[in-house]
Amino acid sequence: EESQKKVAKTQDNTKVKDETVVDPEDEEIKAEEDFDEFSDILSGKITPKIVITSSYKPTKIMYDFILELMRVIPGSSYYKRNKHEIKKIVKECSEKGFTDIIIVNEDSKNLNGLTHIHLPGGPTAYYKLTSVKLSKDIPNCGRPINVKPEVILNNFGTRLGQRVARMLGALFGARPDFKGRRVATFHNQRDFIFFRHHRYIFDGPEKANLQQLGPSFTLKLRWLMKGTFDTKSGEYEWIHKRR
């Protein structure tokens, strides 16, 4: 009798099955998503309108990163933070019809956090931000043209994952411009969300070449809150628990 070959243990093949993984074709899930906070944007009824701002006293690397985010996300504009509190920004942007606010955090010239507030009623997500690379740091990096990209949201299989994916997807809205051949990818792996930005060029009927565009970065969800930003009395949908 032949002995079984030992299979090397990895994080993926030893991971405990997640009981919260859902079937995307589940009728109950689909019914909920038809009426959630992002449905009007993802169905094309509303065009997203995004504000991107910074923490207090931003440095050059912050401005450079925000500029590249604005190139990635169509319909986005920069809001000068000055000394404005987040609640004031939320109120002002809601009154002006914006659908989302992105706040990038910086500590000692290190970009380390990203807050995403969906307007007018939330939710709010906070991510740890790491591994930021700007266009100038990416070899053979191209420059994006100003068209709406295709958006790939990969491996968001749990209830929480699907909610986060819809929230991210709502930044871009419906109906991408396929002629621009630009793709924004959010790939979820072991609860890290890897963002990459590419242009593809067809080389024959069945082959396409990819050119990376900036920026690239990694997100890790720390918490998801009902409503808009309120860390004192807000109700959390989910909080990352340290092991």
Coordinates of N, CA and C in Angstrom, one line a residue, residues 5-162:
K5 N 1.4 11.0 0.3 CA 2.4 12.1 0.3 C 1.9 13.2 1.2
K6 N 2.8 13.7 2.0 CA 2.4 14.8 2.9 C 2.3 16.1 2.2
V7 N 1.2 16.8 2.5 CA 0.9 18.1 1.8 C 1.4 19.2 2.8
A8 N 2.2 20.1 2.3 CA 2.7 21.2 3.1 C 1.5 22.1 3.6
K9 N 1.6 22.4 4.9 CA 0.6 23.2 5.5 C 0.8 24.7 5.1
T10 N -0.3 25.4 4.7 CA -0.2 26.8 4.4 C -1.3 27.5 5.1
Q11 N -1.3 28.8 5.1 CA -2.4 29.6 5.8 C -3.7 29.4 5.1
D12 N -3.6 29.2 3.8 CA -4.9 29.0 3.0 C -5.5 27.6 3.3
N13 N -4.7 26.5 3.2 CA -5.3 25.2 3.3 C -5.6 24.7 4.8
T14 N -5.1 25.5 5.7 CA -5.4 25.2 7.1 C -6.4 26.2 7.7
K15 N -6.9 27.1 6.9 CA -7.8 28.1 7.4 C -9.2 27.4 7.7
V16 N -9.7 27.7 8.9 CA -11.0 27.2 9.3 C -12.1 27.7 8.4
K17 N -13.0 26.9 7.9 CA -14.1 27.3 7.0 C -14.9 28.4 7.7
D18 N -15.1 29.5 6.9 CA -15.9 30.6 7.4 C -17.4 30.4 7.2
E19 N -18.1 30.2 8.3 CA -19.5 29.9 8.1 C -20.4 31.1 7.7
T20 N -19.7 32.3 7.6 CA -20.5 33.5 7.2 C -20.4 33.7 5.6
V21 N -19.7 32.8 4.9 CA -19.7 32.9 3.5 C -21.1 32.7 2.9
V22 N -21.5 33.5 2.0 CA -22.8 33.4 1.5 C -22.8 33.2 0.0
D23 N -23.9 32.7 -0.5 CA -24.1 32.5 -2.0 C -24.6 33.8 -2.6
P24 N -23.8 34.4 -3.5 CA -24.2 35.7 -4.1 C -25.6 35.6 -4.8
E25 N -26.0 34.4 -5.2 CA -27.3 34.2 -5.9 C -28.4 34.0 -4.9
D26 N -28.2 34.0 -3.6 CA -29.2 33.8 -2.6 C -30.3 34.9 -2.8
E27 N -31.5 34.5 -2.9 CA -32.6 35.5 -3.2 C -32.8 36.5 -2.0
E28 N -32.6 36.0 -0.8 CA -32.7 36.9 0.4 C -31.6 38.0 0.4
I29 N -30.4 37.6 0.0 CA -29.3 38.5 0.0 C -29.5 39.5 -1.1
K30 N -30.0 39.0 -2.3 CA -30.2 39.9 -3.4 C -31.3 41.0 -3.1
A31 N -32.3 40.5 -2.4 CA -33.4 41.4 -2.0 C -32.9 42.5 -1.0
E32 N -32.1 42.1 -0.1 CA -31.5 43.1 0.8 C -30.7 44.1 0.1
E33 N -29.9 43.7 -0.9 CA -29.0 44.6 -1.6 C -29.7 45.5 -2.6
D34 N -30.9 45.1 -3.0 CA -31.8 45.9 -3.8 C -32.2 47.2 -3.1
F35 N -32.2 47.2 -1.8 CA -32.6 48.4 -1.0 C -31.6 48.9 0.0
D36 N -30.3 48.5 -0.2 CA -29.4 49.0 0.8 C -28.9 50.4 0.4
E37 N -27.9 50.9 1.2 CA -27.5 52.3 1.0 C -26.8 52.5 -0.3
F38 N -26.3 51.5 -1.0 CA -25.5 51.7 -2.2 C -26.3 51.3 -3.5
S39 N -27.6 50.9 -3.3 CA -28.3 50.4 -4.5 C -28.6 51.4 -5.6
D40 N -28.9 52.6 -5.2 CA -29.2 53.7 -6.1 C -28.0 54.0 -7.0
I41 N -26.8 54.0 -6.4 CA -25.6 54.3 -7.1 C -25.2 53.1 -8.0
L42 N -25.2 51.9 -7.5 CA -24.8 50.7 -8.2 C -25.8 50.3 -9.3
S43 N -27.0 50.8 -9.2 CA -28.0 50.6 -10.3 C -28.0 51.7 -11.3
G44 N -27.2 52.7 -11.1 CA -27.1 53.8 -12.1 C -28.1 54.9 -11.9
K45 N -28.9 54.9 -10.8 CA -29.9 55.9 -10.6 C -29.2 57.2 -10.1
I46 N -28.1 57.1 -9.4 CA -27.4 58.2 -8.9 C -25.9 58.1 -9.3
T47 N -25.3 59.2 -9.7 CA -23.9 59.2 -10.1 C -23.1 59.6 -8.8
P48 N -22.1 58.8 -8.4 CA -21.3 59.1 -7.2 C -20.6 60.5 -7.4
K49 N -20.5 61.1 -6.2 CA -19.8 62.4 -6.2 C -18.9 62.4 -4.9
I50 N -17.6 62.3 -5.0 CA -16.7 62.0 -4.0 C -15.9 63.2 -3.5
V51 N -15.7 63.3 -2.2 CA -14.7 64.3 -1.7 C -13.6 63.5 -1.1
I52 N -12.4 63.9 -1.4 CA -11.2 63.3 -0.7 C -10.4 64.4 0.0
T53 N -10.1 64.1 1.3 CA -9.4 65.1 2.1 C -8.4 64.4 3.0
S54 N -7.7 65.1 3.8 CA -6.6 64.6 4.5 C -6.8 64.8 6.0
S55 N -5.8 64.3 6.8 CA -5.7 64.6 8.2 C -5.1 66.0 8.3
Y56 N -5.0 66.5 9.5 CA -4.4 67.9 9.7 C -3.0 67.9 9.3
K57 N -2.6 69.1 8.8 CA -1.2 69.3 8.4 C -0.6 68.3 7.5
P58 N -1.2 68.2 6.3 CA -0.7 67.2 5.3 C 0.7 67.6 4.7
T59 N 1.5 66.6 4.4 CA 2.7 66.8 3.7 C 2.6 66.5 2.2
K60 N 3.8 66.6 1.5 CA 3.7 66.5 0.1 C 3.3 65.1 -0.3
I61 N 3.7 64.0 0.5 CA 3.3 62.7 0.1 C 1.8 62.5 0.2
M62 N 1.2 63.2 1.1 CA -0.3 63.1 1.2 C -0.9 63.8 0.0
Y63 N -0.4 64.9 -0.4 CA -1.0 65.6 -1.6 C -0.8 64.7 -2.9
D64 N 0.4 64.1 -3.0 CA 0.7 63.3 -4.1 C -0.3 62.1 -4.2
F65 N -0.5 61.4 -3.0 CA -1.4 60.3 -2.9 C -2.8 60.7 -3.3
I66 N -3.3 61.8 -2.7 CA -4.7 62.2 -3.0 C -4.8 62.5 -4.5
L67 N -3.8 63.2 -5.1 CA -3.9 63.4 -6.5 C -4.1 62.2 -7.3
E68 N -3.3 61.1 -6.9 CA -3.4 59.8 -7.7 C -4.8 59.1 -7.4
L69 N -5.3 59.3 -6.2 CA -6.6 58.7 -5.9 C -7.7 59.4 -6.7
M70 N -7.6 60.7 -6.9 CA -8.5 61.4 -7.7 C -8.5 61.0 -9.2
R71 N -7.3 60.6 -9.7 CA -7.2 60.0 -11.0 C -7.8 58.7 -11.1
V72 N -7.8 57.9 -10.0 CA -8.4 56.6 -10.0 C -9.9 56.7 -10.0
I73 N -10.5 57.6 -9.1 CA -11.9 57.6 -8.8 C -12.5 58.8 -9.6
P74 N -13.3 58.5 -10.6 CA -13.9 59.6 -11.4 C -15.0 60.3 -10.5
G75 N -15.1 61.6 -10.8 CA -16.1 62.4 -10.0 C -15.7 62.7 -8.6
S76 N -14.4 62.6 -8.4 CA -13.8 63.0 -7.0 C -13.2 64.4 -7.1
S77 N -13.2 65.0 -5.9 CA -12.6 66.4 -5.8 C -11.9 66.5 -4.5
Y78 N -11.0 67.4 -4.4 CA -10.2 67.6 -3.2 C -10.8 68.7 -2.3
Y79 N -10.9 68.4 -1.0 CA -11.4 69.3 0.0 C -10.3 69.6 1.0
K80 N -9.9 70.9 1.0 CA -8.8 71.4 1.9 C -9.3 71.3 3.4
R81 N -8.6 70.5 4.1 CA -9.0 70.1 5.5 C -8.9 71.3 6.4
N82 N -7.9 72.1 6.4 CA -7.6 73.2 7.3 C -7.8 72.6 8.8
K83 N -8.7 73.3 9.6 CA -8.9 72.8 10.9 C -10.3 72.2 11.1
H84 N -11.0 71.9 10.0 CA -12.3 71.4 10.1 C -12.4 70.1 10.7
E85 N -13.4 69.9 11.6 CA -13.7 68.6 12.2 C -14.4 67.8 11.2
I86 N -14.4 66.4 11.4 CA -15.0 65.5 10.4 C -16.5 65.7 10.4
K87 N -17.1 66.0 11.5 CA -18.6 66.1 11.6 C -19.0 67.4 10.7
K88 N -18.2 68.4 10.8 CA -18.5 69.6 10.0 C -18.4 69.3 8.5
I89 N -17.3 68.5 8.1 CA -17.2 68.1 6.7 C -18.3 67.3 6.2
V90 N -18.8 66.3 7.1 CA -19.9 65.5 6.7 C -21.2 66.3 6.5
K91 N -21.4 67.3 7.4 CA -22.6 68.1 7.2 C -22.6 68.9 5.9
E92 N -21.4 69.5 5.7 CA -21.3 70.4 4.5 C -21.4 69.6 3.2
C93 N -20.7 68.4 3.2 CA -20.7 67.6 2.0 C -22.1 67.0 1.7
S94 N -22.8 66.6 2.8 CA -24.2 66.1 2.6 C -25.1 67.2 2.0
E95 N -25.0 68.4 2.5 CA -25.8 69.5 2.0 C -25.5 69.8 0.6
K96 N -24.3 69.5 0.1 CA -23.9 69.8 -1.3 C -24.1 68.6 -2.2
G97 N -24.7 67.5 -1.7 CA -25.1 66.4 -2.5 C -23.9 65.4 -2.8
F98 N -22.9 65.4 -2.0 CA -21.8 64.4 -2.2 C -22.3 63.1 -1.7
T99 N -21.8 62.0 -2.3 CA -22.2 60.7 -1.8 C -21.2 60.0 -0.9
D100 N -20.0 60.4 -0.9 CA -18.9 59.8 -0.1 C -17.8 60.7 0.2
I101 N -17.2 60.5 1.4 CA -16.0 61.2 1.8 C -14.9 60.2 2.1
I102 N -13.7 60.5 1.6 CA -12.5 59.7 1.9 C -11.6 60.6 2.6
I103 N -11.1 60.1 3.8 CA -10.2 60.9 4.6 C -8.9 60.0 4.8
V104 N -7.8 60.5 4.3 CA -6.5 59.8 4.4 C -5.8 60.3 5.6
N105 N -5.3 59.4 6.4 CA -4.5 59.8 7.6 C -3.0 59.6 7.4
E106 N -2.3 60.5 8.1 CA -0.8 60.5 7.9 C -0.2 60.7 9.3
D107 N 0.9 60.0 9.6 CA 1.6 60.2 10.8 C 3.1 60.2 10.5
S108 N 3.7 61.4 10.8 CA 5.2 61.5 10.5 C 5.5 61.1 9.1
K109 N 4.8 61.6 8.1 CA 5.0 61.4 6.7 C 4.7 60.0 6.3
N110 N 4.0 59.2 7.1 CA 3.7 57.9 6.8 C 2.1 57.8 6.7
L111 N 1.7 57.4 5.5 CA 0.2 57.3 5.2 C -0.2 56.0 5.9
N112 N -1.1 56.1 6.9 CA -1.4 54.9 7.7 C -2.9 54.6 7.9
G113 N -3.8 55.4 7.4 CA -5.2 55.1 7.7 C -6.1 55.7 6.6
L114 N -7.2 55.1 6.4 CA -8.2 55.7 5.4 C -9.6 55.5 6.0
T115 N -10.3 56.6 6.1 CA -11.7 56.6 6.6 C -12.6 56.8 5.4
H116 N -13.6 56.0 5.2 CA -14.6 56.1 4.1 C -16.0 56.3 4.7
I117 N -16.6 57.4 4.5 CA -17.9 57.8 5.0 C -18.9 57.8 3.8
H118 N -19.9 57.0 3.8 CA -20.9 57.0 2.8 C -22.1 58.0 3.2
L119 N -22.4 58.9 2.4 CA -23.5 59.9 2.7 C -24.8 59.6 2.0
P120 N -25.9 60.0 2.6 CA -26.0 60.9 3.7 C -26.0 60.2 5.1
G121 N -26.3 58.9 5.1 CA -26.6 58.2 6.4 C -25.6 57.1 6.8
G122 N -24.5 57.0 6.1 CA -23.5 56.0 6.4 C -23.7 54.8 5.5
P123 N -23.0 53.7 5.8 CA -22.1 53.5 6.9 C -20.7 54.2 6.8
T124 N -19.9 54.0 7.8 CA -18.5 54.5 7.9 C -17.5 53.4 8.1
A125 N -16.5 53.3 7.3 CA -15.5 52.3 7.4 C -14.1 52.9 7.7
Y126 N -13.4 52.3 8.6 CA -12.0 52.7 8.8 C -11.0 51.6 8.5
Y127 N -10.0 51.9 7.7 CA -9.0 50.9 7.3 C -7.6 51.3 7.7
K128 N -6.8 50.3 8.1 CA -5.4 50.6 8.2 C -4.9 50.6 6.8
L129 N -4.0 51.6 6.5 CA -3.5 51.7 5.1 C -2.0 51.5 5.2
T130 N -1.5 50.5 4.3 CA -0.1 50.2 4.3 C 0.4 50.0 2.8
S131 N 1.7 49.8 2.7 CA 2.3 49.4 1.4 C 1.9 50.4 0.2
V132 N 1.9 51.7 0.5 CA 1.5 52.7 -0.5 C 2.6 52.8 -1.5
K133 N 2.3 52.7 -2.7 CA 3.3 53.0 -3.8 C 2.7 54.0 -4.8
L134 N 3.3 55.1 -5.0 CA 2.9 56.1 -6.0 C 3.4 55.7 -7.3
S135 N 2.9 56.4 -8.3 CA 3.3 56.1 -9.7 C 4.8 56.1 -9.9
K136 N 5.4 57.1 -9.3 CA 6.9 57.3 -9.5 C 7.7 56.1 -8.9
D137 N 7.1 55.3 -8.0 CA 7.8 54.2 -7.4 C 7.5 52.9 -8.1
I138 N 6.7 52.9 -9.1 CA 6.3 51.7 -9.9 C 7.0 51.6 -11.2
P139 N 7.8 50.6 -11.5 CA 8.5 50.5 -12.7 C 7.6 50.5 -13.9
N140 N 8.0 51.2 -15.0 CA 7.2 51.2 -16.2 C 5.7 51.6 -16.0
C141 N 5.5 52.5 -15.1 CA 4.1 52.9 -14.8 C 3.6 53.8 -15.8
G142 N 2.3 53.5 -16.2 CA 1.7 54.4 -17.2 C 0.9 55.5 -16.5
R143 N 0.3 56.4 -17.3 CA -0.5 57.5 -16.7 C -2.0 57.2 -17.2
P144 N -2.9 57.2 -16.2 CA -4.3 56.9 -16.6 C -5.0 58.1 -17.3
I145 N -5.9 57.7 -18.2 CA -6.7 58.8 -18.8 C -8.0 58.9 -18.0
N146 N -8.7 60.1 -18.2 CA -9.8 60.4 -17.3 C -11.1 59.8 -17.8
V147 N -11.2 58.4 -17.6 CA -12.4 57.7 -18.0 C -12.8 56.8 -16.8
K148 N -14.1 56.4 -16.7 CA -14.5 55.6 -15.6 C -14.0 54.2 -15.8
P149 N -13.3 53.7 -14.8 CA -12.6 52.3 -14.9 C -13.6 51.2 -14.7
E150 N -13.3 50.0 -15.2 CA -13.9 48.8 -14.8 C -13.5 48.5 -13.4
V151 N -14.3 48.0 -12.6 CA -14.0 47.7 -11.2 C -14.1 46.2 -10.9
I152 N -13.1 45.6 -10.4 CA -13.1 44.1 -10.1 C -13.0 44.1 -8.5
L153 N -14.0 43.4 -8.0 CA -14.1 43.2 -6.5 C -14.0 41.7 -6.3
N154 N -12.8 41.2 -5.9 CA -12.5 39.8 -5.9 C -12.4 39.2 -4.5
N155 N -13.1 38.1 -4.3 CA -13.0 37.3 -3.1 C -13.6 37.9 -1.8
F156 N -14.7 38.7 -2.0 CA -15.4 39.2 -0.9 C -16.6 38.3 -0.6
G157 N -16.4 37.2 -0.1 CA -17.5 36.1 -0.1 C -18.4 36.1 1.1
T158 N -18.0 36.8 2.2 CA -18.8 36.8 3.4 C -19.9 37.9 3.4
R159 N -20.8 37.9 4.4 CA -21.7 39.0 4.5 C -21.0 40.3 4.7
L160 N -20.1 40.3 5.6 CA -19.3 41.6 5.8 C -18.5 41.9 4.5
G161 N -17.9 40.9 3.9 CA -17.1 41.2 2.7 C -18.0 41.8 1.6
Q162 N -19.2 41.2 1.4 CA -20.0 41.7 0.3 C -20.5 43.2 0.6

